[in-house]
Short mmCIF file of C-alpha atoms in Angstrom, two decimals:
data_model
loop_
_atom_site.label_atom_id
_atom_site.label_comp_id
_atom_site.label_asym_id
_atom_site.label_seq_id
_atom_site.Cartn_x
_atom_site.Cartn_y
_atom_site.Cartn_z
CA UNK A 1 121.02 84.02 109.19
CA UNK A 2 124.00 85.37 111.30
CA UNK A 3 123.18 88.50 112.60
CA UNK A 4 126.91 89.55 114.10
CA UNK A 5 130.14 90.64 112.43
CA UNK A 6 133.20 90.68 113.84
CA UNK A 7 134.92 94.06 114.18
CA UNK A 8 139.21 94.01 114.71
CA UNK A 9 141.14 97.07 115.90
CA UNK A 10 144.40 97.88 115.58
CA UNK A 11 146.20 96.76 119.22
CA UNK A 12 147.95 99.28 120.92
CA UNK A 13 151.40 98.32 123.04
CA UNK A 14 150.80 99.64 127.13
CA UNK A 15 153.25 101.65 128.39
CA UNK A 16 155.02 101.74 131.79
CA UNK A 17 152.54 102.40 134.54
CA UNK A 18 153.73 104.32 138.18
CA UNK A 19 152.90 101.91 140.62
CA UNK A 20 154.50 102.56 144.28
CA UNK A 21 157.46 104.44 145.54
CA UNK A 22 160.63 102.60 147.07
CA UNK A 23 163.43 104.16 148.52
CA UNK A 24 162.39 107.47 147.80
CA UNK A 25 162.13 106.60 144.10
CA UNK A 26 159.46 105.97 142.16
CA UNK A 27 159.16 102.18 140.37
CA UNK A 28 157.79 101.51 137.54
CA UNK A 29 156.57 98.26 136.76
CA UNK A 30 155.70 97.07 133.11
CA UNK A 31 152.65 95.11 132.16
CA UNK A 32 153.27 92.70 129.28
CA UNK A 33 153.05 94.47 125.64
CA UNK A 34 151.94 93.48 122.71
CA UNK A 35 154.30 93.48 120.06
CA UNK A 36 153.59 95.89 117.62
CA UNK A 37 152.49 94.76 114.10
CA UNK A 38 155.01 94.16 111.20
CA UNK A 39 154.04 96.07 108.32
CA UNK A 40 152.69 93.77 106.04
CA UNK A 41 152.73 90.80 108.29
CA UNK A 42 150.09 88.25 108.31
CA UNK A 43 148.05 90.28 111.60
CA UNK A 44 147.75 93.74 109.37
CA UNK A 45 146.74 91.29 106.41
CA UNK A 46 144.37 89.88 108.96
CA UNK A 47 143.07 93.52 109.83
CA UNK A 48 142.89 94.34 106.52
CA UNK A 49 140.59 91.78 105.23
CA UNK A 50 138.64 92.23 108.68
CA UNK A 51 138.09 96.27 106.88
CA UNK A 52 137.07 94.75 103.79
CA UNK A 53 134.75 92.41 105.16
CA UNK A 54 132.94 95.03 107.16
CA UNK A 55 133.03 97.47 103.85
CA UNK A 56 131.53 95.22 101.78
CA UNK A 57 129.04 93.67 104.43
CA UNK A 58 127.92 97.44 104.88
CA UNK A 59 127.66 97.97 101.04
CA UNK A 60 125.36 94.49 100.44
CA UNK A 61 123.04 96.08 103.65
CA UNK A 62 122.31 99.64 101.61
CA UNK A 63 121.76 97.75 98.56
CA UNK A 64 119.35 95.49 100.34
CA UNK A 65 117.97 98.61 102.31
CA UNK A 66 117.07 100.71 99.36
CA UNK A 67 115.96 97.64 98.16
CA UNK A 68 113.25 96.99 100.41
CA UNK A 69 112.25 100.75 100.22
CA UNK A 70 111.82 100.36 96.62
CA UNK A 71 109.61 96.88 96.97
CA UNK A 72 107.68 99.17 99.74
CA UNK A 73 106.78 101.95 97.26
CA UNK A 74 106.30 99.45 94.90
CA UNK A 75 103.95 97.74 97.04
CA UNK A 76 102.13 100.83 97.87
CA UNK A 77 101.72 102.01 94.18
CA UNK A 78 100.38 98.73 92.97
CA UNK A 79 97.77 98.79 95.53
CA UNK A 80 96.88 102.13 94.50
CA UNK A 81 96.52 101.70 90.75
CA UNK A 82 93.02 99.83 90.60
CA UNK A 83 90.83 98.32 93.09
CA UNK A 84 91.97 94.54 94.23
CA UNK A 85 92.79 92.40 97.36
CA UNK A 86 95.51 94.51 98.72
CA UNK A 87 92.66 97.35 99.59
CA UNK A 88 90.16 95.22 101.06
CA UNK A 89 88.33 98.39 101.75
CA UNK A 90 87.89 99.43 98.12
CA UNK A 91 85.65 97.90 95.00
CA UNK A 92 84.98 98.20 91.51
CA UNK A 93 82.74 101.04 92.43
CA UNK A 94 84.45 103.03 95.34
CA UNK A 95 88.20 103.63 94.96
CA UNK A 96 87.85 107.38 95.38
CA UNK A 97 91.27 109.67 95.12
CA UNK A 98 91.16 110.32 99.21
CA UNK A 99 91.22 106.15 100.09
CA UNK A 100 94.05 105.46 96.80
CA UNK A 101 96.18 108.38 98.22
CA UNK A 102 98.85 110.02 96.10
CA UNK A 103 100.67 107.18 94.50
CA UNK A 104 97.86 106.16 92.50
CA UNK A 105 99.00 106.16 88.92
CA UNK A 106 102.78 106.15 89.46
CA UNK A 107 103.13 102.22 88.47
CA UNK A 108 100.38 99.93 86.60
CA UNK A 109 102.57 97.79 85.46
CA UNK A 110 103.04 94.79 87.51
CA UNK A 111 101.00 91.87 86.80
CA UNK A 112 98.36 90.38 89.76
CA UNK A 113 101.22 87.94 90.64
CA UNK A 114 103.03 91.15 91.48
CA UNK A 115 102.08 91.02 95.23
CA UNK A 116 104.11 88.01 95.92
CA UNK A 117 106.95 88.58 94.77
CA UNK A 118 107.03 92.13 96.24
CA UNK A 119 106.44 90.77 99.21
CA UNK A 120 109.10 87.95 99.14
CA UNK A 121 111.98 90.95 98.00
CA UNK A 122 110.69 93.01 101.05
CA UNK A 123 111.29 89.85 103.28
CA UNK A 124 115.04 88.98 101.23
CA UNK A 125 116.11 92.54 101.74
CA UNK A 126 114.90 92.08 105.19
CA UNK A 127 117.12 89.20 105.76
CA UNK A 128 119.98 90.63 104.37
CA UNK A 129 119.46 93.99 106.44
CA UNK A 130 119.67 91.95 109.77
CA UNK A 131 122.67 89.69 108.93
CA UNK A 132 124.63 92.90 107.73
CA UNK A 133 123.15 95.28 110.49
CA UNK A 134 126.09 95.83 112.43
CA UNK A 135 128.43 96.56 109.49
CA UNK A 136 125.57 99.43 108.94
CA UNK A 137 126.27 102.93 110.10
CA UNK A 138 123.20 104.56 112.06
CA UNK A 139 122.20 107.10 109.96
CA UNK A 140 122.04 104.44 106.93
CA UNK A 141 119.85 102.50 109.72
CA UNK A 142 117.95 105.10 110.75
CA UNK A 143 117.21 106.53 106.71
CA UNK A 144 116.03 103.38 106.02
CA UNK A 145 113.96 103.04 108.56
CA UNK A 146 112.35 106.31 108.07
CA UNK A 147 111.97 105.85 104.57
CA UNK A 148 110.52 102.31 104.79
CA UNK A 149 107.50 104.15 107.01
CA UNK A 150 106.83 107.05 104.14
CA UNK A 151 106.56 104.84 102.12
CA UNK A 152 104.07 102.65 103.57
CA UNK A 153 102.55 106.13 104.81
CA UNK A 154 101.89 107.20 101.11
CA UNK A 155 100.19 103.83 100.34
CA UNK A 156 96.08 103.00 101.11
CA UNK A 157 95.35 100.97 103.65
CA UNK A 158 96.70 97.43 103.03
CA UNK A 159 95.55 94.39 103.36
CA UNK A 160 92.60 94.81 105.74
CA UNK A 161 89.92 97.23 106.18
CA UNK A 162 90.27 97.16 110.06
CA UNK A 163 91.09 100.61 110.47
CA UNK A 164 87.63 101.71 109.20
CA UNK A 165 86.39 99.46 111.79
CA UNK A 166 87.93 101.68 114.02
CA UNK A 167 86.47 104.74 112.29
CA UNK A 168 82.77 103.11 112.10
CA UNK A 169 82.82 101.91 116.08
CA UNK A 170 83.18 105.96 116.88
CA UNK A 171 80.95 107.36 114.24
CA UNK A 172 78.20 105.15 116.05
CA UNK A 173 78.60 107.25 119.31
CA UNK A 174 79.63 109.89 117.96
CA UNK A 175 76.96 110.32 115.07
CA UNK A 176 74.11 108.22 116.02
CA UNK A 177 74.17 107.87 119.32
CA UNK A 178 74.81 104.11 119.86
CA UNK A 179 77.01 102.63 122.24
CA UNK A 180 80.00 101.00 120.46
CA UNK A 181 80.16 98.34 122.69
CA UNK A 182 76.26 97.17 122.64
CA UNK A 183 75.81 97.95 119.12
CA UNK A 184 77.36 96.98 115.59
CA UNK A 185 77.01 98.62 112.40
CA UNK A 186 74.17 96.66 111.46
CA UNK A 187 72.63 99.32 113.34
CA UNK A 188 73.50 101.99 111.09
CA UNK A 189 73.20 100.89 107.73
CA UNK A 190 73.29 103.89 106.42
CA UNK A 191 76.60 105.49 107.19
CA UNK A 192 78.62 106.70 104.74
CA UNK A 193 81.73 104.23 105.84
CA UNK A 194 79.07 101.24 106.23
CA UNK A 195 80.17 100.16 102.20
CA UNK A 196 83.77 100.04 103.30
CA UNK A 197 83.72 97.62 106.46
CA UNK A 198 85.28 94.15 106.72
CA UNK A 199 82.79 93.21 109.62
CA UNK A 200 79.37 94.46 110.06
CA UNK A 201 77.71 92.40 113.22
CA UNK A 202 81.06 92.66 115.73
CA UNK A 203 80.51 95.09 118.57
CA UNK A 204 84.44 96.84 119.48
CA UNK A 205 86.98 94.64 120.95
CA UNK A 206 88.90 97.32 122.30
CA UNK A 207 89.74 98.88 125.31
CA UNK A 208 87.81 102.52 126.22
CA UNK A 209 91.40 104.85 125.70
CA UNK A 210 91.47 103.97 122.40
CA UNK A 211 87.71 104.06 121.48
CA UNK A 212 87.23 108.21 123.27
CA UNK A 213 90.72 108.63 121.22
CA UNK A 214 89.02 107.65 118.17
CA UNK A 215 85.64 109.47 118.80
CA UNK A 216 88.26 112.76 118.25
CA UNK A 217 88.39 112.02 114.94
CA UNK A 218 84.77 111.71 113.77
CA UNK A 219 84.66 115.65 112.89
CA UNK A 220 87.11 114.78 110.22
CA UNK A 221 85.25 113.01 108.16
CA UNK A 222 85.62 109.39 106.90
CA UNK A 223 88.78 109.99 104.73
CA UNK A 224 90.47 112.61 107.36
CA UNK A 225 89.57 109.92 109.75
CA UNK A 226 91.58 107.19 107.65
CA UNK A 227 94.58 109.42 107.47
CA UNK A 228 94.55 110.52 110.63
CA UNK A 229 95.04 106.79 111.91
CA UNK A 230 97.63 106.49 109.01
CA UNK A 231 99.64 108.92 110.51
CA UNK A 232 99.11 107.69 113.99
CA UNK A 233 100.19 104.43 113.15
CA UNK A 234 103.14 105.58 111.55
CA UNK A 235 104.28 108.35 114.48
CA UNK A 236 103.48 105.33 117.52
CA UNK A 237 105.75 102.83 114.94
CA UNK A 238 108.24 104.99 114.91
CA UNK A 239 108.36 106.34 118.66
CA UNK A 240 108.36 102.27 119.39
CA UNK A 241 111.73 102.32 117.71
CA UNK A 242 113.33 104.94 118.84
CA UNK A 243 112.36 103.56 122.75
CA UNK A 244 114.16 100.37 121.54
CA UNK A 245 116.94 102.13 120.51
CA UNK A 246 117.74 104.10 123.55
CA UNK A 247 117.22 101.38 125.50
CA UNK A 248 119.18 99.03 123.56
CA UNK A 249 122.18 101.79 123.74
CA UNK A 250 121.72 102.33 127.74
CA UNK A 251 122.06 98.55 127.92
CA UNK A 252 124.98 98.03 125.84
CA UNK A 253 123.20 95.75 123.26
CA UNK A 254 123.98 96.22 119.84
CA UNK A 255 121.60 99.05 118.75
CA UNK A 256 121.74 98.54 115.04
CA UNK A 257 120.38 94.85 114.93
CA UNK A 258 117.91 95.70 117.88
CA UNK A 259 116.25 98.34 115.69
CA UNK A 260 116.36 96.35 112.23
CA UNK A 261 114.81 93.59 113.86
CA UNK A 262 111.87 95.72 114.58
CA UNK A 263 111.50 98.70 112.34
CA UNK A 264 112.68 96.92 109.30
CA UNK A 265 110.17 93.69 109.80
CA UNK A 266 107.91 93.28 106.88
CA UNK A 267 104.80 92.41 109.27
CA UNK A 268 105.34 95.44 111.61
CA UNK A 269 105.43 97.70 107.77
CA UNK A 270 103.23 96.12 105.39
CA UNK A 271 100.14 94.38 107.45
CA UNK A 272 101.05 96.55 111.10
CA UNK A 273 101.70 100.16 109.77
CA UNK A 274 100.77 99.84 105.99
CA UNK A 275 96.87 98.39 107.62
CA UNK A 276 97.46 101.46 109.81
CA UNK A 277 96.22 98.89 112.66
CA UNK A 278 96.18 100.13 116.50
CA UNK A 279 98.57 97.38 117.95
CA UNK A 280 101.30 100.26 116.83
CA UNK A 281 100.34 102.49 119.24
CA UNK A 282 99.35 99.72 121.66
CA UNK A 283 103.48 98.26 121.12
CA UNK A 284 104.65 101.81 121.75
CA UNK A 285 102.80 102.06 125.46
CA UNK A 286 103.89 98.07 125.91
CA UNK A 287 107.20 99.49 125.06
CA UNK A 288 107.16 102.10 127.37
CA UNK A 289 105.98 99.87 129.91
CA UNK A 290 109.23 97.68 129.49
CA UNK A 291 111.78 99.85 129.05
CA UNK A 292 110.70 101.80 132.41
CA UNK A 293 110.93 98.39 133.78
CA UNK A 294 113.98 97.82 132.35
CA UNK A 295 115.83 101.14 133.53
CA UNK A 296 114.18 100.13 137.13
CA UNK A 297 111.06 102.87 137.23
CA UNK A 298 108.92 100.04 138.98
CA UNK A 299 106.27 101.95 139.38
CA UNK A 300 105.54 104.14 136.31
CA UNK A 301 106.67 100.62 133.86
CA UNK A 302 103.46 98.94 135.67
CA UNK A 303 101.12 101.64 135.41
CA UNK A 304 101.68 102.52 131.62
CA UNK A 305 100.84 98.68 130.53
CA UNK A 306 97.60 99.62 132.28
CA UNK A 307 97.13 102.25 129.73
CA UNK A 308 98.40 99.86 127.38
CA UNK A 309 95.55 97.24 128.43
CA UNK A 310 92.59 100.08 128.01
CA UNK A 311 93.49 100.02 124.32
CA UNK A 312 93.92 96.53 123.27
CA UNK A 313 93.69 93.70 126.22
CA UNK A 314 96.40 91.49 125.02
CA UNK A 315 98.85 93.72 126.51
CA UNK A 316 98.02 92.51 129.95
CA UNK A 317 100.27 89.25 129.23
CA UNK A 318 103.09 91.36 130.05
CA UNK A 319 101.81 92.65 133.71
CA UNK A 320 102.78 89.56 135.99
CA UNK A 321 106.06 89.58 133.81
CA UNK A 322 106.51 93.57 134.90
CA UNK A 323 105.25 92.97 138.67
CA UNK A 324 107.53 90.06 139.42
CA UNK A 325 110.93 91.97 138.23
CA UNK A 326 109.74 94.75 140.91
CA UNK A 327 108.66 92.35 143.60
CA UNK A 328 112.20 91.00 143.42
CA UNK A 329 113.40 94.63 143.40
CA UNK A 330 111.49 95.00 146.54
CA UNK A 331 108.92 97.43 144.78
CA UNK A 332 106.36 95.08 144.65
CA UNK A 333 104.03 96.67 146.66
CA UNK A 334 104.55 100.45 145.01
CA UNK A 335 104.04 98.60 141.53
CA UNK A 336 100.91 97.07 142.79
CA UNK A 337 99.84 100.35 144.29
CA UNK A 338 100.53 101.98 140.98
CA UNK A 339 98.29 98.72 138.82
CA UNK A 340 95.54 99.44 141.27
CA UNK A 341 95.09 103.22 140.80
CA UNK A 342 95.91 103.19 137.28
CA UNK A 343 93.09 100.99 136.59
CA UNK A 344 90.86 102.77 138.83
CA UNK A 345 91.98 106.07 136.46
CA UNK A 346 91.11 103.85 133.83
CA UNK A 347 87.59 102.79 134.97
CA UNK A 348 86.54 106.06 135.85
CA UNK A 349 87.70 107.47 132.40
CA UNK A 350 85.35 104.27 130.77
CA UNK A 351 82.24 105.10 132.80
CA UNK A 352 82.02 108.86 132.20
CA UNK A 353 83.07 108.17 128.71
CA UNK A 354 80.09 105.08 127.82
CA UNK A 355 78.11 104.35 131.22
CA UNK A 356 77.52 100.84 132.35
CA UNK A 357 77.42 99.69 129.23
CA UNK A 358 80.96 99.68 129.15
CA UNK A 359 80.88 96.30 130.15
CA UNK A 360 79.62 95.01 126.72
CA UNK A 361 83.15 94.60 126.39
CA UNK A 362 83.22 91.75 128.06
CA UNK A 363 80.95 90.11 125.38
CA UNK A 364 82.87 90.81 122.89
CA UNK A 365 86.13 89.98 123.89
CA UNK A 366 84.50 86.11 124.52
CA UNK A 367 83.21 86.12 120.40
CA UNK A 368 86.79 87.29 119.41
CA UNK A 369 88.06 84.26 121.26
CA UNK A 370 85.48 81.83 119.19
CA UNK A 371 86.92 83.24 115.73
CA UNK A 372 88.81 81.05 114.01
CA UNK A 373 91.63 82.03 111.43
CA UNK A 374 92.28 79.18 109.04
CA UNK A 375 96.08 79.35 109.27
CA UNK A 376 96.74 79.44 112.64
CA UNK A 377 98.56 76.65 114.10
CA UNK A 378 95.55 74.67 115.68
CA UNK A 379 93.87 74.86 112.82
CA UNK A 380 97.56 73.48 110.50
CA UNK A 381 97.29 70.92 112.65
CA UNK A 382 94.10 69.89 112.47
CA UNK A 383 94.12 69.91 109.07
CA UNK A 384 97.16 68.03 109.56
CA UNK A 385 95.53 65.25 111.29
CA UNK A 386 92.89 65.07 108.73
CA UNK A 387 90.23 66.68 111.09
CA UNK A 388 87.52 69.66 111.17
CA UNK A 389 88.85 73.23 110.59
CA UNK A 390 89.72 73.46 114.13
CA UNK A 391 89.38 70.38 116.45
CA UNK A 392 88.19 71.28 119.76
CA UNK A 393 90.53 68.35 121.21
CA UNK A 394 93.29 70.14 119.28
CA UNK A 395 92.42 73.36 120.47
CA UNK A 396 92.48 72.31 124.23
CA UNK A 397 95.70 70.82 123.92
CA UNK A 398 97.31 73.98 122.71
CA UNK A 399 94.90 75.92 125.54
CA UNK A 400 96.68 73.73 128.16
CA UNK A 401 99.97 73.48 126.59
CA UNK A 402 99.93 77.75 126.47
CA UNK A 403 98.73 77.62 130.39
CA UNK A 404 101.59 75.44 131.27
CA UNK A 405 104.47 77.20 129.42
CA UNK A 406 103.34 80.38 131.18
CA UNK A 407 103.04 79.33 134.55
CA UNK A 408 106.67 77.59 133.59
CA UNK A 409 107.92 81.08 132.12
CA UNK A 410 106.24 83.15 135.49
CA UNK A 411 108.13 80.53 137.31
CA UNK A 412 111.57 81.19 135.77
CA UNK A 413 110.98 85.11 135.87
CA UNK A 414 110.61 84.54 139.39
CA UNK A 415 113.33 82.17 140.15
CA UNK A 416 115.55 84.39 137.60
CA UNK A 417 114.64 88.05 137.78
CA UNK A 418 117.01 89.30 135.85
CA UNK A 419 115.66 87.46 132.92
CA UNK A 420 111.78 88.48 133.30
CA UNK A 421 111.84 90.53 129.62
CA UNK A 422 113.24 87.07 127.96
CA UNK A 423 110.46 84.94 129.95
CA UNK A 424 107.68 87.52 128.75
CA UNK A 425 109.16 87.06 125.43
CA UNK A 426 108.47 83.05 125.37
CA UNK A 427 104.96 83.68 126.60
CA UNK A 428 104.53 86.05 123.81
CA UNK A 429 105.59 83.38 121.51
CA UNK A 430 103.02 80.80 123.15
CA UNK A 431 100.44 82.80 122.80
CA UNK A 432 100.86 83.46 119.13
CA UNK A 433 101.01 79.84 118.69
CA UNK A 434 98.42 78.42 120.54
CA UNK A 435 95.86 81.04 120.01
CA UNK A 436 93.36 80.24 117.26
CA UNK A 437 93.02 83.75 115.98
CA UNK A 438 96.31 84.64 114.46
CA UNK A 439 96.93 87.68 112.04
CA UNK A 440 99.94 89.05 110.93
CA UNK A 441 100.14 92.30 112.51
CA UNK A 442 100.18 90.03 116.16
CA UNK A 443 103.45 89.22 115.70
CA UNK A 444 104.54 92.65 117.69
CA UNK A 445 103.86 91.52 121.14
CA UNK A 446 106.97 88.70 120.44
CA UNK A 447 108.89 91.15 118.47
CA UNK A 448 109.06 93.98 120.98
CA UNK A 449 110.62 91.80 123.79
CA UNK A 450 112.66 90.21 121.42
CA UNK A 451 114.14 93.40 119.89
CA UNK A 452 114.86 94.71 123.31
CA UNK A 453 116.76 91.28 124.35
CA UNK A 454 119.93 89.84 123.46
CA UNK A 455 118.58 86.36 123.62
CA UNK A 456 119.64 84.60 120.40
CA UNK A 457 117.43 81.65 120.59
CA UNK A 458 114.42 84.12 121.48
CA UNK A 459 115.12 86.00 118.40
CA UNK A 460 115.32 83.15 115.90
CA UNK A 461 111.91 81.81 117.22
CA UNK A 462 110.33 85.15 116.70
CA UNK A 463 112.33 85.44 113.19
CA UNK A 464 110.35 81.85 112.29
CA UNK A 465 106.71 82.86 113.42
CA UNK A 466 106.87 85.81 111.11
CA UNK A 467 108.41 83.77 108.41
CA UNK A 468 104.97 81.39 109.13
CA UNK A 469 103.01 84.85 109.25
CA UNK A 470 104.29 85.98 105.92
CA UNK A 471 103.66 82.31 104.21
CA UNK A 472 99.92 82.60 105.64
CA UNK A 473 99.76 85.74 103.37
CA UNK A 474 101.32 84.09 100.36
CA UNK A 475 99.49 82.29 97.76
CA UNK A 476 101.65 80.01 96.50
CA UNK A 477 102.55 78.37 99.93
CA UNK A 478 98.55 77.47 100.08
CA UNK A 479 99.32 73.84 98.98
CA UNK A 480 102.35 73.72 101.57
CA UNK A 481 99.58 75.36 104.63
CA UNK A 482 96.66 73.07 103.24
#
């Protein structure tokens, strides 16, 4: 899909600039002109169908921007009209008003099959939003964008009950005393949210800044809980872009594609924001991190992918990537400096906040890494080669294959420091490749680096994983995935 357009502009003749004085006098001396266009010669006709182009380009992006906004409510509406698979949370007997939200009722009548083809107009509209983005006006962009997020906002939770997870991992400290990361809720059968969960014998994967943030928001209640992550999730999205955006605009990238790419992506709104899943907030402090790098704060860029680390640890792929453009910026050591206390902040926050047994973490961190999701790409290719689920000879080869390309991509970032964001960027897509636990929501950590680079090639790779993500989601490319 092309994602430029090409703008014309009416040429302008120079005029006779003063130059130096002889004899007194002052010369002129002429650069060569450009002829001025004939009316209705062949370079106005040109300039004129250039307007038209870029008119009607702009017109086919609204249509496909309200588009996808409608698909999104859509979306949202039929997941709110009965219990099914969109709301993994809910069930024949628990759908209460506070978990369906408020467009429960507005549309009942698309069939089951409804979901995918939803889905597959949010991801054409998409499409046709990036490859007419720059014929797009901000504040068409920007409308969009915003109303893309309400209405995902206004929707339950899709697709995944993770984010009472979240809720149940601080009602266990919070309520009955149990340390979230030595205890799963198995040990308290009897909460309220306990019905609702996805997993019931996981201890909490994540890091200890977002487990105290979401011990704040046990006095709500179970269902001001929910929303309150909602909300969150939509507010970090958002901020995320709007980093991008400035960023892109201090750089002199194209803004309007850089911020489509991202805030109009069906994974970052339906399974990221509509799941209401913290790798939003965790993208906006990896975004942080990488724009301060970017505008050459080499210390404060460093120290707020720390933060970014203490609440999921994936985040700490981009750290080397960070340290090595302000090394060759010779703030190496201040970055360091800055990695070193900001983790000591870190620990100290963790140990007041859960003890020793903090370090439970570490536990289960190794049982995420033994989950297996059946459509990740070890696993296609397993299944490819007529083997188990997930071939442990398979699984080492994309291990070592992952290890290589980032030592190759630290190497480059090294040799090249002015391309360290695009290197981080290929390691991102690696990762999501060769790690045997792929969701849909993962596809952020390629497509923040990717929306904040003009790298074409990094782009379209990033554009094809989530085109693979979405397929994983769809029924009907089952026979295709095995």
């Amino acid at each position: 899909m092309g994602l430029n357009t090409i703008f014309s502009a009416d040429e302008l003749p120079t005029t006779g600039l003063p130059s130096r004085r002889e004899n007194g006098s002052i010369a002129t001396t002429t650069s060569p002109t450009t002829p001025r266009k004939p009316l209705g010669g062949a370079a106005a006709g040109d300039d004129d169908a250039g307007r038209r182009t870029g008119r009607l380009r702009g017109a086919i992006g609204t249509l496909a921007l309200v588009g996808l906004v409608l698909a999104l409510v859509g979306l949202g509406a039929k997941a709110a009209a009965a219990p099914s698979k969109l709301v993994p949370a809910a069930g024949p007997d628990r759908f209460p008003g506070w978990l369906s939200g408020p467009l429960h009722g507005i549309l009942t009548g698309i069939p089951g099959g409804g979901y995918e083809g939803l889905l597959l107009g949010i991801c054409a509209c998409y499409a046709v939003v990036l490859a007419s983005a720059r014929a797009l006006g901000p504040r068409t962009l920007w409308a969009g964008i915003l109303a893309a997020h309400l209405a995902v906002l206004l929707g339950p939770p899709l697709l995944s009950a993770d984010v009472f997870g979240y809720l149940d991992f601080a009602r266990l400290g919070v309520l009955h005393s149990l340390d979230p990361y030595t205890h799963t809720a198995a040990a308290a059968t009897g909460d309220a949210i306990y019905p609702y969960l996805g997993w019931h014998d996981v201890s909490t994967p994540y890091g200890p800044l977002f487990t105290l943030l979401t011990y704040s928001l046990v006095p709500l209640g179970i269902a001001g809980g929910i929303w309150a992550l909602k909300v969150l999730a939509v507010v970090t999205s958002l901020a995320t872009i709007v980093l991008v955006w400035r960023s892109a605009g201090r750089r002199g990238l194209a803004r309007g594609p850089a911020i489509a790419l991202l805030g109009l992506n069906p994974l970052l709104l339906v399974f990221a924001v509509g799941g209401a899943h913290n790798d939003t907030l965790l993208g906006l402090l990896v975004a942080a991190g990488l724009v301060a790098v970017l505008d050459r704060r080499d210390v404060a860029g460093p120290a707020t992918l720390v933060g970014a680390i203490a609440v999921k640890a994936s985040a700490g792929l981009a750290l080397p990537f960070a340290l090595i453009a302000a090394h060759r910026r010779d703030r190496g050591r201040q970055a360091v400096l800055a990695v070193l206390v900001a983790l000591a902040a870190i620990l100290l926050i963790a140990l007041i906040g859960f003890g020793g047994e903090i370090s439970g973490i570490t536990g289960s961190l190794r049982g995420q890494q033994q989950l297996v999701a059946i459509h990740s790409l070890p696993s296609f290719v397993s299944r490819l080669l007529g083997l188990d689920r997930l071939d442990g000879t398979v699984r080492t080869g994309f291990e070592v294959g992952f290890v290589a390309m980032l030592i190759g991509c630290l190497v480059h970032a090294w040799r090249h420091s002015e391309r360290w964001l695009e290197a981080y960027g290929w390691t991102a897509v690696g990762l999501l490749c060769a790690t045997a636990w792929l969701l849909p929501w993962y596809a952020l950590w390629a497509l923040l680096p990717a929306s904040l680079s003009a790298d074409r090639r990094l782009r379209g790779a990033v554009l094809a994983i989530c085109a693979y993500l979405v397929a994983t989601r769809l029924p009907l490319a089952y026979p295709v995935l095995g």
